[in-house]
Tab-separated table of C-alpha atoms and ligand atoms in Angstrom:
chain	number	residue	atom	x	y	z
A	1	UNK	CA	0.006	-0.329	0.078
A	2	UNK	CA	1.554	3.172	-1.070
A	3	UNK	CA	1.083	5.885	1.651
A	4	UNK	CA	0.568	9.738	0.388
A	5	UNK	CA	2.925	11.977	2.173
A	6	UNK	CA	-0.790	13.502	4.714
A	7	UNK	CA	-1.630	9.927	5.448
A	8	UNK	CA	1.718	9.418	6.751
A	9	UNK	CA	2.102	12.081	8.625
A	10	UNK	CA	-1.702	11.692	10.431
A	11	UNK	CA	-0.366	8.324	10.980
A	12	UNK	CA	2.636	8.992	12.522
A	13	UNK	CA	0.849	11.988	14.898
A	14	UNK	CA	-2.157	9.746	15.112
A	15	UNK	CA	-0.156	7.071	16.799
A	16	UNK	CA	1.543	9.558	19.631
A	17	UNK	CA	-2.199	10.919	19.967
A	18	UNK	CA	-3.888	7.182	20.410
A	19	UNK	CA	-1.033	6.454	23.194
A	20	UNK	CA	-1.523	9.675	24.651
A	21	UNK	CA	-5.614	9.429	24.627
A	22	UNK	CA	-5.022	5.789	25.873
A	23	UNK	CA	-2.662	6.831	28.745
A	24	UNK	CA	-4.881	10.011	29.794
A	25	UNK	CA	-8.134	7.557	30.322
A	26	UNK	CA	-5.922	4.888	31.794
A	27	UNK	CA	-4.499	7.483	34.245
A	28	UNK	CA	-8.175	9.211	34.808
A	29	UNK	CA	-9.267	5.704	35.573
A	30	UNK	CA	-6.504	4.770	38.162
A	31	UNK	CA	-7.742	8.740	39.614
A	32	UNK	CA	-10.882	7.881	40.478
A	33	UNK	CA	-10.136	4.619	41.782
A	34	UNK	CA	-7.498	6.363	44.189
A	35	UNK	CA	-10.171	8.697	45.169
A	36	UNK	CA	-12.831	5.925	46.033
A	37	UNK	CA	-10.245	4.081	48.090
A	38	UNK	CA	-9.090	7.346	49.738
A	39	UNK	CA	-13.147	8.180	50.320
A	40	UNK	CA	-13.296	4.689	51.801
A	41	UNK	CA	-10.022	5.316	54.105
A	42	UNK	CA	-11.266	8.612	55.342
A	43	UNK	CA	-15.397	8.004	55.530
A	44	UNK	CA	-15.182	4.037	56.068
A	45	UNK	CA	-12.297	3.037	58.254
A	46	UNK	CA	-11.461	5.873	59.754
A	47	UNK	CA	-15.147	6.895	60.893
A	48	UNK	CA	-15.623	2.768	62.093
A	49	UNK	CA	-12.108	2.734	64.396
A	50	UNK	CA	-13.099	6.387	65.679
A	51	UNK	CA	-16.666	5.234	66.663
A	52	UNK	CA	-15.418	1.626	67.775
A	53	UNK	CA	-12.886	3.885	70.188
A	54	UNK	CA	-16.193	5.952	71.491
A	55	UNK	CA	-17.977	2.920	72.337
A	56	UNK	CA	-14.979	1.235	74.355
A	57	UNK	CA	-14.677	4.496	76.268
A	58	UNK	CA	-18.309	4.314	76.828
A	59	UNK	CA	-18.046	0.739	78.080
A	60	UNK	CA	-15.447	1.787	80.521
A	61	UNK	CA	-17.584	4.689	81.644
A	62	UNK	CA	-20.953	2.405	82.167
A	63	UNK	CA	-18.715	0.004	84.037
A	64	UNK	CA	-17.514	3.248	86.288
A	65	UNK	CA	-20.683	4.833	86.899
A	66	UNK	CA	-23.004	1.026	87.287
A	67	UNK	CA	-20.301	0.062	90.025
A	68	UNK	CA	-20.464	3.813	91.890
A	69	UNK	CA	-24.228	3.186	91.835
A	70	UNK	CA	-24.047	-0.039	93.330
A	71	UNK	CA	-21.371	0.935	96.178
A	72	UNK	CA	-23.122	4.372	97.080
A	73	UNK	CA	-26.690	3.558	96.047
A	74	UNK	CA	-26.839	7.136	94.898
A	75	UNK	CA	-29.451	7.557	92.083
A	76	UNK	CA	-27.070	10.369	90.425
A	77	UNK	CA	-25.216	7.710	89.527
A	78	UNK	CA	-27.393	5.748	87.717
A	79	UNK	CA	-29.144	9.018	85.899
A	80	UNK	CA	-25.871	9.290	84.467
A	81	UNK	CA	-25.684	5.541	83.524
A	82	UNK	CA	-28.526	5.661	81.605
A	83	UNK	CA	-27.232	8.671	79.731
A	84	UNK	CA	-24.068	6.715	78.585
A	85	UNK	CA	-26.451	3.586	78.039
A	86	UNK	CA	-28.765	5.412	75.330
A	87	UNK	CA	-25.811	7.257	74.030
A	88	UNK	CA	-24.054	3.695	73.980
A	89	UNK	CA	-27.246	2.197	71.704
A	90	UNK	CA	-27.795	5.338	69.368
A	91	UNK	CA	-23.812	4.968	68.615
A	92	UNK	CA	-24.344	1.068	68.081
A	93	UNK	CA	-26.972	1.908	65.594
A	94	UNK	CA	-25.237	4.461	63.805
A	95	UNK	CA	-22.074	2.085	63.740
A	96	UNK	CA	-24.033	-0.964	62.516
A	97	UNK	CA	-25.293	1.134	59.164
A	98	UNK	CA	-22.124	2.518	58.569
A	99	UNK	CA	-20.211	-0.880	58.553
A	100	UNK	CA	-20.052	-2.751	55.319
A	101	UNK	CA	-18.013	-5.856	55.932
A	102	UNK	CA	-19.858	-8.811	57.182
A	103	UNK	CA	-17.389	-9.399	59.746
A	104	UNK	CA	-17.375	-6.272	61.391
A	105	UNK	CA	-21.557	-6.602	61.591
A	106	UNK	CA	-21.416	-9.958	63.247
A	107	UNK	CA	-18.871	-8.187	65.630
A	108	UNK	CA	-21.466	-5.329	66.203
A	109	UNK	CA	-24.438	-8.193	66.445
A	110	UNK	CA	-22.553	-9.608	69.238
A	111	UNK	CA	-21.908	-6.629	70.682
A	112	UNK	CA	-25.805	-5.902	70.648
A	113	UNK	CA	-26.623	-9.154	71.948
A	114	UNK	CA	-23.831	-8.879	74.774
A	115	UNK	CA	-25.050	-5.337	75.888
A	116	UNK	CA	-28.929	-6.608	76.031
A	117	UNK	CA	-27.770	-9.234	78.496
A	118	UNK	CA	-25.600	-6.764	80.215
A	119	UNK	CA	-28.545	-4.051	80.404
A	120	UNK	CA	-30.817	-6.573	81.800
A	121	UNK	CA	-28.261	-8.179	84.631
A	122	UNK	CA	-27.930	-4.294	85.559
A	123	UNK	CA	-31.770	-4.150	85.596
A	124	UNK	CA	-32.280	-7.091	87.621
A	125	UNK	CA	-29.647	-5.827	90.312
A	126	UNK	CA	-31.911	-2.494	90.363
A	127	UNK	CA	-34.792	-4.587	91.353
A	128	UNK	CA	-33.201	-6.918	93.946
A	129	UNK	CA	-31.482	-3.304	95.384
A	130	UNK	CA	-35.149	-1.605	95.563
A	131	UNK	CA	-35.763	-4.523	97.450
A	132	UNK	CA	-32.791	-3.953	99.899
A	133	UNK	CA	-31.079	-7.617	98.789
A	134	UNK	CA	-27.633	-5.426	98.286
A	135	UNK	CA	-25.824	-8.607	99.347
A	136	UNK	CA	-27.751	-10.618	96.380
A	137	UNK	CA	-27.694	-7.765	93.810
A	138	UNK	CA	-23.549	-8.232	94.152
A	139	UNK	CA	-24.229	-11.773	92.696
A	140	UNK	CA	-24.072	-10.784	89.056
A	141	UNK	CA	-20.537	-8.970	89.541
A	142	UNK	CA	-18.285	-11.775	87.860
A	143	UNK	CA	-20.983	-12.431	85.046
A	144	UNK	CA	-21.100	-8.203	84.139
A	145	UNK	CA	-17.198	-8.211	84.246
A	146	UNK	CA	-17.398	-11.164	81.676
A	147	UNK	CA	-19.797	-9.047	79.698
A	148	UNK	CA	-18.065	-6.049	79.575
A	149	UNK	CA	-14.939	-7.787	78.502
A	150	UNK	CA	-16.405	-9.527	75.454
A	151	UNK	CA	-17.747	-5.779	74.358
A	152	UNK	CA	-13.875	-4.080	74.905
A	153	UNK	CA	-12.739	-7.573	72.788
A	154	UNK	CA	-15.645	-7.263	70.263
A	155	UNK	CA	-14.527	-3.578	69.725
A	156	UNK	CA	-10.885	-4.145	69.566
A	157	UNK	CA	-11.232	-6.615	66.963
A	158	UNK	CA	-13.558	-4.491	65.128
A	159	UNK	CA	-10.874	-1.858	65.482
A	160	UNK	CA	-8.088	-3.825	64.405
A	161	UNK	CA	-10.484	-5.656	61.454
A	162	UNK	CA	-10.874	-1.411	60.398
A	163	UNK	CA	-7.322	-0.210	60.530
A	164	UNK	CA	-6.235	-3.266	58.733
A	165	UNK	CA	-8.791	-2.198	55.921
A	166	UNK	CA	-7.196	1.409	56.028
A	167	UNK	CA	-3.707	0.012	55.652
A	168	UNK	CA	-4.377	-2.295	52.929
A	169	UNK	CA	-6.467	0.380	51.219
A	170	UNK	CA	-3.058	2.989	51.790
A	171	UNK	CA	-0.923	0.286	50.667
A	172	UNK	CA	-2.996	-0.377	47.216
A	173	UNK	CA	-3.001	3.565	46.676
A	174	UNK	CA	0.945	3.529	47.269
A	175	UNK	CA	0.800	0.486	44.241
A	176	UNK	CA	-1.562	2.208	42.054
A	177	UNK	CA	0.356	5.720	42.069
A	178	UNK	CA	3.754	3.423	41.218
A	179	UNK	CA	2.107	1.614	38.275
A	180	UNK	CA	0.250	4.763	36.907
A	181	UNK	CA	3.924	6.320	37.302
A	182	UNK	CA	5.294	3.294	35.266
A	183	UNK	CA	2.802	2.953	32.490
A	184	UNK	CA	2.935	6.788	31.931
A	185	UNK	CA	6.616	6.382	31.433
A	186	UNK	CA	6.436	3.392	29.019
A	187	UNK	CA	3.597	4.955	27.111
A	188	UNK	CA	5.228	7.995	26.839
A	189	UNK	CA	8.893	6.006	25.845
A	190	UNK	CA	6.841	3.845	23.459
A	191	UNK	CA	4.749	6.621	21.756
A	192	UNK	CA	7.804	9.063	21.460
A	193	UNK	CA	9.728	6.167	19.900
A	194	UNK	CA	7.114	4.659	17.457
A	195	UNK	CA	6.428	8.394	16.775
A	196	UNK	CA	9.988	9.173	15.934
A	197	UNK	CA	10.721	5.901	14.047
A	198	UNK	CA	7.840	6.776	11.525
A	199	UNK	CA	8.894	10.520	11.186
A	200	UNK	CA	12.534	9.167	10.287
A	201	UNK	CA	11.111	6.500	8.041
A	202	UNK	CA	9.248	9.220	6.274
A	203	UNK	CA	11.486	11.691	6.188
A	204	UNK	CA	14.153	9.653	5.096
A	205	UNK	CA	12.081	8.105	1.883
A	206	UNK	CA	10.966	11.673	1.413
A	207	UNK	CA	13.613	13.536	1.787
A	208	UNK	CA	15.680	10.821	0.013
A	209	UNK	CA	13.036	11.357	-3.288
A	210	UNK	CA	13.253	14.916	-3.031
A	211	UNK	CA	17.134	15.418	-3.328
A	212	UNK	CA	17.039	12.839	-6.430
A	213	UNK	CA	14.816	15.162	-8.059
A	214	UNK	CA	16.681	18.411	-6.993
A	215	UNK	CA	19.791	16.599	-8.252
A	216	UNK	CA	17.779	15.992	-11.516
A	217	UNK	CA	16.742	19.676	-11.620
A	218	UNK	CA	20.364	20.767	-11.947
A	219	UNK	CA	21.221	17.996	-14.700
A	220	UNK	CA	18.142	19.892	-16.803
A	221	UNK	CA	19.468	22.894	-16.165
A	222	UNK	CA	23.122	21.829	-17.561
A	223	UNK	CA	20.921	20.754	-20.278
A	224	UNK	CA	21.164	16.790	-19.620
A	225	UNK	CA	17.166	15.734	-19.932
A	226	UNK	CA	17.704	12.001	-19.321
A	227	UNK	CA	14.747	10.757	-17.450
A	228	UNK	CA	14.751	9.910	-13.437
A	229	UNK	CA	14.256	5.957	-12.527
A	230	UNK	CA	10.779	5.703	-11.266
A	231	UNK	CA	10.053	6.482	-7.762
A	232	UNK	CA	7.267	4.436	-5.868
A	233	UNK	CA	6.512	6.122	-3.114
A	234	UNK	CA	5.310	8.253	-1.558
A	235	UNK	CA	2.587	8.810	-4.254
A	236	UNK	CA	2.700	12.609	-4.585
A	237	UNK	CA	6.468	12.246	-5.633
A	238	UNK	CA	5.713	9.624	-7.421
A	239	UNK	CA	3.414	11.843	-9.622
A	240	UNK	CA	5.715	14.617	-9.452
A	241	UNK	CA	8.753	12.225	-10.624
A	242	UNK	CA	6.828	10.852	-13.829
A	243	UNK	CA	5.735	14.397	-14.757
A	244	UNK	CA	9.323	15.489	-14.067
A	245	UNK	CA	10.501	12.499	-16.811
A	246	UNK	CA	7.560	13.487	-18.996
A	247	UNK	CA	8.963	17.444	-18.958
A	248	UNK	CA	12.749	15.990	-19.309
A	249	UNK	CA	11.288	13.950	-22.191
A	250	UNK	CA	9.646	16.661	-23.848
A	251	UNK	CA	13.314	18.567	-23.395
A	252	UNK	CA	15.019	16.257	-24.671
A	253	UNK	CA	12.691	16.448	-27.788
A	254	UNK	CA	12.336	19.973	-28.245
A	255	UNK	CA	16.696	20.265	-27.719
A	256	UNK	CA	16.742	17.468	-30.914
A	257	UNK	CA	14.130	19.212	-32.677
A	258	UNK	CA	16.122	22.676	-32.247
A	259	UNK	CA	19.551	21.012	-33.007
A	260	UNK	CA	17.970	19.290	-36.173
A	261	UNK	CA	16.521	22.570	-36.904
A	262	UNK	CA	19.633	24.477	-36.482
A	263	UNK	CA	22.067	22.104	-38.449
A	264	UNK	CA	18.921	21.750	-41.535
A	265	UNK	CA	18.687	25.455	-41.655
A	266	UNK	CA	22.122	26.178	-41.481
A	267	UNK	CA	22.575	24.019	-44.105
A	268	UNK	CA	19.452	25.017	-46.163
A	269	UNK	CA	20.059	28.842	-46.159
A	270	UNK	CA	23.933	28.751	-46.689
A	271	UNK	CA	23.246	27.554	-50.328
A	272	UNK	CA	21.101	30.285	-51.013
A	273	UNK	CA	23.147	32.739	-49.299
A	274	UNK	CA	25.903	31.626	-51.153
A	275	UNK	CA	24.447	32.004	-54.317
A	276	UNK	CA	23.145	35.452	-53.580
A	277	UNK	CA	26.393	36.667	-52.005
A	278	UNK	CA	28.201	35.569	-55.481
A	279	UNK	CA	25.913	36.938	-57.848
A	280	UNK	CA	25.774	40.269	-55.951
A	281	UNK	CA	29.465	40.146	-55.478
A	282	UNK	CA	30.102	39.569	-59.251
A	283	UNK	CA	27.450	42.399	-60.201
A	284	UNK	CA	29.309	44.646	-57.539
A	285	UNK	CA	32.967	44.042	-59.303
A	286	UNK	CA	31.078	45.135	-62.534
A	287	UNK	CA	31.851	41.760	-64.046
A	288	UNK	CA	29.206	41.764	-66.672
A	289	UNK	CA	29.030	45.877	-67.063
A	290	UNK	CA	28.878	45.383	-70.639
A	291	UNK	CA	26.546	42.441	-71.066
A	292	UNK	CA	23.081	43.700	-69.541
A	293	UNK	CA	21.924	40.089	-70.535
A	294	UNK	CA	24.518	38.405	-68.225
A	295	UNK	CA	23.341	41.041	-65.378
A	296	UNK	CA	19.828	40.200	-66.004
A	297	UNK	CA	20.254	36.543	-65.520
A	298	UNK	CA	22.458	37.118	-61.913
A	299	UNK	CA	19.730	39.109	-60.711
A	300	UNK	CA	17.129	36.608	-61.673
A	301	UNK	CA	19.225	34.106	-59.993
A	302	UNK	CA	19.330	36.571	-56.728
A	303	UNK	CA	15.482	36.716	-57.091
A	304	UNK	CA	15.282	32.962	-57.422
A	305	UNK	CA	17.257	32.344	-54.158
A	306	UNK	CA	15.323	34.950	-52.389
A	307	UNK	CA	12.118	33.223	-53.400
A	308	UNK	CA	13.636	29.805	-52.487
A	309	UNK	CA	15.048	31.328	-49.371
A	310	UNK	CA	11.564	32.690	-47.841
A	311	UNK	CA	10.079	29.960	-48.909
A	312	UNK	CA	12.435	27.727	-47.163
A	313	UNK	CA	12.205	29.763	-43.987
A	314	UNK	CA	8.220	29.914	-44.031
A	315	UNK	CA	8.326	26.036	-44.052
A	316	UNK	CA	10.670	25.605	-41.276
A	317	UNK	CA	8.976	27.747	-39.186
A	318	UNK	CA	5.892	26.221	-39.916
A	319	UNK	CA	6.948	22.762	-39.015
A	320	UNK	CA	8.708	23.751	-35.930
A	321	UNK	CA	5.580	25.319	-34.915
A	322	UNK	CA	3.551	22.242	-35.741
A	323	UNK	CA	6.053	19.987	-33.510
A	324	UNK	CA	6.027	22.407	-30.882
A	325	UNK	CA	1.833	21.694	-31.194
A	326	UNK	CA	2.058	25.895	-31.156
A	327	UNK	CA	0.546	25.948	-34.581
A	328	UNK	CA	-3.271	27.214	-34.546
A	329	UNK	CA	-5.933	26.032	-36.148
A	330	UNK	CA	-9.167	27.316	-36.963
A	331	UNK	CA	-11.676	24.370	-37.732
A	332	UNK	CA	-14.809	24.793	-39.574
A	333	UNK	CA	-17.202	23.000	-42.080
A	334	UNK	CA	-15.652	23.773	-45.498
A	335	UNK	CA	-17.128	22.724	-48.920
A	336	UNK	CA	-14.420	20.319	-50.157
A	337	UNK	CA	-14.933	20.777	-54.170
A	338	UNK	CA	-14.790	24.397	-54.037
A	339	UNK	CA	-11.921	24.583	-52.125
A	340	UNK	CA	-10.299	22.028	-54.484
A	341	UNK	CA	-11.201	24.208	-57.444
A	342	UNK	CA	-9.395	26.983	-56.436
A	343	UNK	CA	-6.325	24.928	-55.532
A	344	UNK	CA	-6.355	23.623	-59.138
A	345	UNK	CA	-6.746	27.025	-60.086
A	346	UNK	CA	-3.615	28.416	-58.388
A	347	UNK	CA	-1.546	25.655	-59.843
A	348	UNK	CA	-2.992	25.680	-63.169
A	349	UNK	CA	-0.317	28.165	-64.348
A	350	UNK	CA	2.535	25.865	-63.443
A	351	UNK	CA	0.845	22.683	-65.024
A	352	UNK	CA	0.713	24.647	-68.167
A	353	UNK	CA	4.264	25.713	-68.079
A	354	UNK	CA	5.321	22.173	-68.064
A	355	UNK	CA	2.791	20.730	-69.985
A	356	UNK	CA	1.035	18.658	-67.332
A	357	UNK	CA	-2.657	18.238	-67.497
A	358	UNK	CA	-3.707	18.944	-63.846
A	359	UNK	CA	-7.490	17.540	-63.441
A	360	UNK	CA	-10.167	17.475	-60.765
A	361	UNK	CA	-12.592	14.790	-61.284
A	362	UNK	CA	-15.950	16.097	-60.453
A	363	UNK	CA	-18.150	14.994	-57.975
A	364	UNK	CA	-21.467	15.608	-57.204
A	365	UNK	CA	-23.148	15.323	-53.221
A	366	UNK	CA	-20.157	15.145	-51.127
A	367	UNK	CA	-20.559	16.662	-47.486
A	368	UNK	CA	-18.664	19.330	-46.296
A	369	UNK	CA	-15.358	18.229	-44.228
A	370	UNK	CA	-14.335	19.902	-40.731
A	371	UNK	CA	-11.165	21.844	-41.154
A	372	UNK	CA	-8.582	24.764	-41.055
A	373	UNK	CA	-9.127	26.306	-44.556
A	374	UNK	CA	-5.618	27.981	-45.012
A	375	UNK	CA	-4.161	24.954	-43.280
A	376	UNK	CA	-5.823	22.414	-46.093
A	377	UNK	CA	-5.094	24.448	-48.688
A	378	UNK	CA	-1.093	24.732	-47.728
A	379	UNK	CA	-1.535	20.686	-47.660
A	380	UNK	CA	-2.786	20.653	-50.996
A	381	UNK	CA	-0.312	23.196	-52.348
A	382	UNK	CA	2.504	21.145	-51.030
A	383	UNK	CA	0.924	17.872	-52.672
A	384	UNK	CA	-0.192	19.058	-56.099
A	385	UNK	CA	3.427	21.121	-56.200
A	386	UNK	CA	4.927	17.889	-55.505
A	387	UNK	CA	3.378	16.316	-58.162
A	388	UNK	CA	3.793	18.703	-60.800
A	389	UNK	CA	7.227	19.123	-59.753
A	390	UNK	CA	8.003	15.052	-60.276
A	391	UNK	CA	5.830	14.706	-63.440
A	392	UNK	CA	7.423	15.224	-66.530
A	393	UNK	CA	5.753	17.247	-69.498
A	394	UNK	CA	3.115	15.411	-71.238
A	395	UNK	CA	1.814	13.743	-68.072
A	396	UNK	CA	-0.774	14.593	-65.918
A	397	UNK	CA	-2.171	14.757	-62.462
A	398	UNK	CA	-5.555	13.923	-61.291
A	399	UNK	CA	-7.157	14.793	-57.970
A	400	UNK	CA	-10.297	12.117	-56.994
A	401	UNK	CA	-12.412	13.016	-54.107
A	402	UNK	CA	-14.270	10.283	-52.345
A	403	UNK	CA	-17.195	9.471	-49.249
A	404	UNK	CA	-17.852	5.739	-49.026
A	405	UNK	CA	-18.807	3.656	-46.106
A	406	UNK	CA	-15.261	2.233	-45.975
A	407	UNK	CA	-13.833	5.763	-45.161
A	408	UNK	CA	-16.439	5.617	-42.239
A	409	UNK	CA	-17.082	9.172	-41.300
A	410	UNK	CA	-14.227	10.361	-43.570
A	411	UNK	CA	-13.745	11.505	-46.924
A	412	UNK	CA	-10.927	10.646	-48.774
A	413	UNK	CA	-8.622	13.164	-51.202
A	414	UNK	CA	-6.284	11.252	-53.633
A	415	UNK	CA	-3.620	12.914	-56.163
A	416	UNK	CA	-2.268	10.722	-58.322
A	417	UNK	CA	0.412	11.750	-60.749
A	418	UNK	CA	2.068	9.470	-63.883
A	419	UNK	CA	5.537	10.833	-62.589
A	420	UNK	CA	8.834	9.493	-61.594
A	421	UNK	CA	7.041	7.229	-58.619
A	422	UNK	CA	8.572	6.169	-55.372
A	423	UNK	CA	10.887	3.619	-54.570
A	424	UNK	CA	8.618	1.219	-52.446
A	425	UNK	CA	10.896	1.286	-49.582
A	426	UNK	CA	10.971	5.171	-49.311
A	427	UNK	CA	7.207	4.947	-49.390
A	428	UNK	CA	7.363	5.925	-45.340
A	429	UNK	CA	10.466	7.794	-44.985
A	430	UNK	CA	9.494	9.850	-47.097
A	431	UNK	CA	7.349	11.811	-44.693
A	432	UNK	CA	10.111	12.486	-42.396
A	433	UNK	CA	11.426	15.805	-42.109
A	434	UNK	CA	14.286	16.923	-44.348
A	435	UNK	CA	14.089	13.472	-46.010
A	436	UNK	CA	14.532	13.404	-49.719
A	437	UNK	CA	14.904	11.022	-52.583
A	438	UNK	CA	17.404	11.313	-55.061
A	439	UNK	CA	15.120	9.966	-58.017
A	440	UNK	CA	17.147	10.715	-60.874
A	441	UNK	CA	14.995	13.597	-62.091
A	442	UNK	CA	16.097	16.729	-63.212
A	443	UNK	CA	13.839	18.796	-60.664
A	444	UNK	CA	14.591	21.996	-58.730
A	445	UNK	CA	15.958	21.499	-55.188
A	446	UNK	CA	13.179	21.189	-52.555
A	447	UNK	CA	13.334	21.634	-48.851
A	448	UNK	CA	12.455	18.040	-47.588
A	449	UNK	CA	9.776	19.343	-45.447
A	450	UNK	CA	6.441	19.848	-47.692
A	451	UNK	CA	5.159	16.025	-46.871
A	452	UNK	CA	6.312	16.625	-43.065
A	453	UNK	CA	4.025	19.425	-43.060
A	454	UNK	CA	1.338	17.604	-45.022
A	455	UNK	CA	1.322	14.597	-42.532
A	456	UNK	CA	1.453	16.865	-39.577
A	457	UNK	CA	-2.088	19.094	-40.839
A	458	UNK	CA	-3.602	15.697	-41.893
A	459	UNK	CA	-3.258	14.347	-38.284
A	460	UNK	CA	-4.066	17.890	-36.695
A	461	UNK	CA	-7.470	17.010	-38.553
A	462	UNK	CA	-7.841	13.377	-37.426
A	463	UNK	CA	-7.509	11.997	-40.370
A	464	UNK	CA	-4.614	9.566	-41.824
A	465	UNK	CA	-2.140	10.274	-45.157
A	466	UNK	CA	-0.232	7.763	-46.788
A	467	UNK	CA	1.768	7.450	-50.471
A	468	UNK	CA	1.068	4.437	-52.769
A	469	UNK	CA	3.584	3.990	-55.627
A	470	UNK	CA	4.643	1.829	-58.536
A	471	UNK	CA	8.532	3.146	-58.943
A	472	UNK	CA	8.738	4.630	-62.724
A	473	UNK	CA	4.997	4.893	-63.080
A	474	UNK	CA	3.819	7.686	-60.787
A	475	UNK	CA	2.176	7.925	-57.096
A	476	UNK	CA	-0.701	8.377	-55.672
A	477	UNK	CA	-1.134	10.588	-52.413
A	478	UNK	CA	-4.170	9.872	-50.047
A	479	UNK	CA	-5.518	11.427	-47.339
A	480	UNK	CA	-8.665	11.134	-44.832
A	481	UNK	CA	-10.441	14.266	-43.592
A	482	UNK	CA	-13.356	14.423	-41.049
A	483	UNK	CA	-16.886	15.089	-42.144
A	484	UNK	CA	-18.354	17.713	-40.603
B	501	ADP	P1	10.553	18.372	-51.149
B	501	ADP	O1	10.777	19.748	-51.357
B	501	ADP	O2	12.044	17.782	-51.646
B	501	ADP	O3	9.619	18.003	-52.438
B	501	ADP	P2	8.781	16.805	-49.459
B	501	ADP	O4	8.905	16.919	-48.132
B	501	ADP	O5	7.846	17.589	-50.191
B	501	ADP	O6	10.262	17.538	-50.052
B	501	ADP	O7	9.303	15.301	-50.369
B	501	ADP	C1	10.163	14.520	-49.931
B	501	ADP	C2	10.500	13.713	-51.082
B	501	ADP	O8	9.596	12.818	-51.350
B	501	ADP	C3	11.139	14.696	-52.543
B	501	ADP	O9	12.321	14.838	-52.159
B	501	ADP	C4	10.617	13.364	-53.415
B	501	ADP	O10	11.792	12.567	-53.583
B	501	ADP	C5	9.898	12.344	-52.958
B	501	ADP	N1	8.242	13.064	-53.637
B	501	ADP	C6	7.219	13.684	-53.263
B	501	ADP	N2	6.381	14.010	-53.879
B	501	ADP	C7	6.606	13.105	-54.839
B	501	ADP	C8	5.822	12.579	-55.965
B	501	ADP	N3	4.829	13.091	-56.287
B	501	ADP	N4	6.008	11.916	-56.600
B	501	ADP	C9	7.501	11.308	-56.800
B	501	ADP	N5	8.545	11.714	-55.872
B	501	ADP	C10	8.161	12.552	-54.402
């Protein structure tokens, strides 16, 4: 799976954030636990111990006041005893509601029963004392002492258990605190390590790819347009590399075109310019001052070479624009028959001068085509010009048009001549720029660009162009155009 830079960064930070959230959740859970424990220590166990201590001290007071009353018979002591007894029972009931442990509750139930027996003995003792049997009243002395001892022991047991529970909770709190600190440290270290590893891996991969692109940019600046080996990941940089390679290929193509253009242009321009310079030098040196006919001849050469020069430059510029996809086309519906007639009319004088029959086969009911009129004229000029150029006197050049089911939405134009023909092996390469065939014809020198321009024009219209020929017995150039 290829991760985008955005996803990689999100993943890196995401892992860290998830760990922090997890850690936060864990810490808050443990804090709640600690809070519960603290509340239990303070409100439950601490309160139990405090209440048990109060009951213990009340037990002592009960024994003291009961004894004083027994010895002195003073009812004030008994009143005090009664007050403490009421408070004891009240506190005992409160403590019973307060405790949540079964064992403590069992102790308290036991205390309840024992203290009831104790108070019954006291009541019995009071009855005996009322009857004047002070001596007999004393018979409960040992029994009361036992009961009070039982109460005290039970209260001691409650205090011990409550303290134990409190200590256990404090110990557990301390363990939780240590655990939380450990988990926190481990989570932060693990999160940091994972986050750092992801960041390091991403940074290394992205940085490596960017460095390669940067180095390639320097190459491009130094006119070295070789493409980069593909980079698979991250996808953004992979796409950037693909675009960069497209740009390099295009620059390489343009560079080759530029070099081709310069080499052919210098060759094409040098010949006519040399002829012009030689002819003009001769005229300036007064070589033919006495021979106006020779002077005229030289001027004709200069004029002809200028014409050729302009023609060559125009063709080269046209082809460069087409190769760079910078030629603008204004497509519209065109009546092809009318356009063909004007092309034939334009070249008729040349045909007549060469004594070549130039004929447009009439054809009615043809559909209009979608084309750029100027470029279509240029195409016909090139093909008809060639046909006339390579056909000897007495020959013929025919143009036929047809729109049938075979051409499938296209109209086909054929220019057939009875000229020198083209070798089979050259039928494809003649459409390459600057490609010329030495067919032994004594024809004027061409630029080798006409057919290349024709190919670009037809392709820009969405059509096809091809040539067929029997060497020595004429050629046919055919192309198709989309029907409007
Ligand atoms: P040029 O300016 O040399 O004519 P083109 O690109 O128009 O350049 O043609 C390329 C070559 O194809 C020509 O040099 C010529 O040898 C050959 N050629 C083109 N048209 C014809 C034709 N109708 N008959 C014979 N040869 C042709």
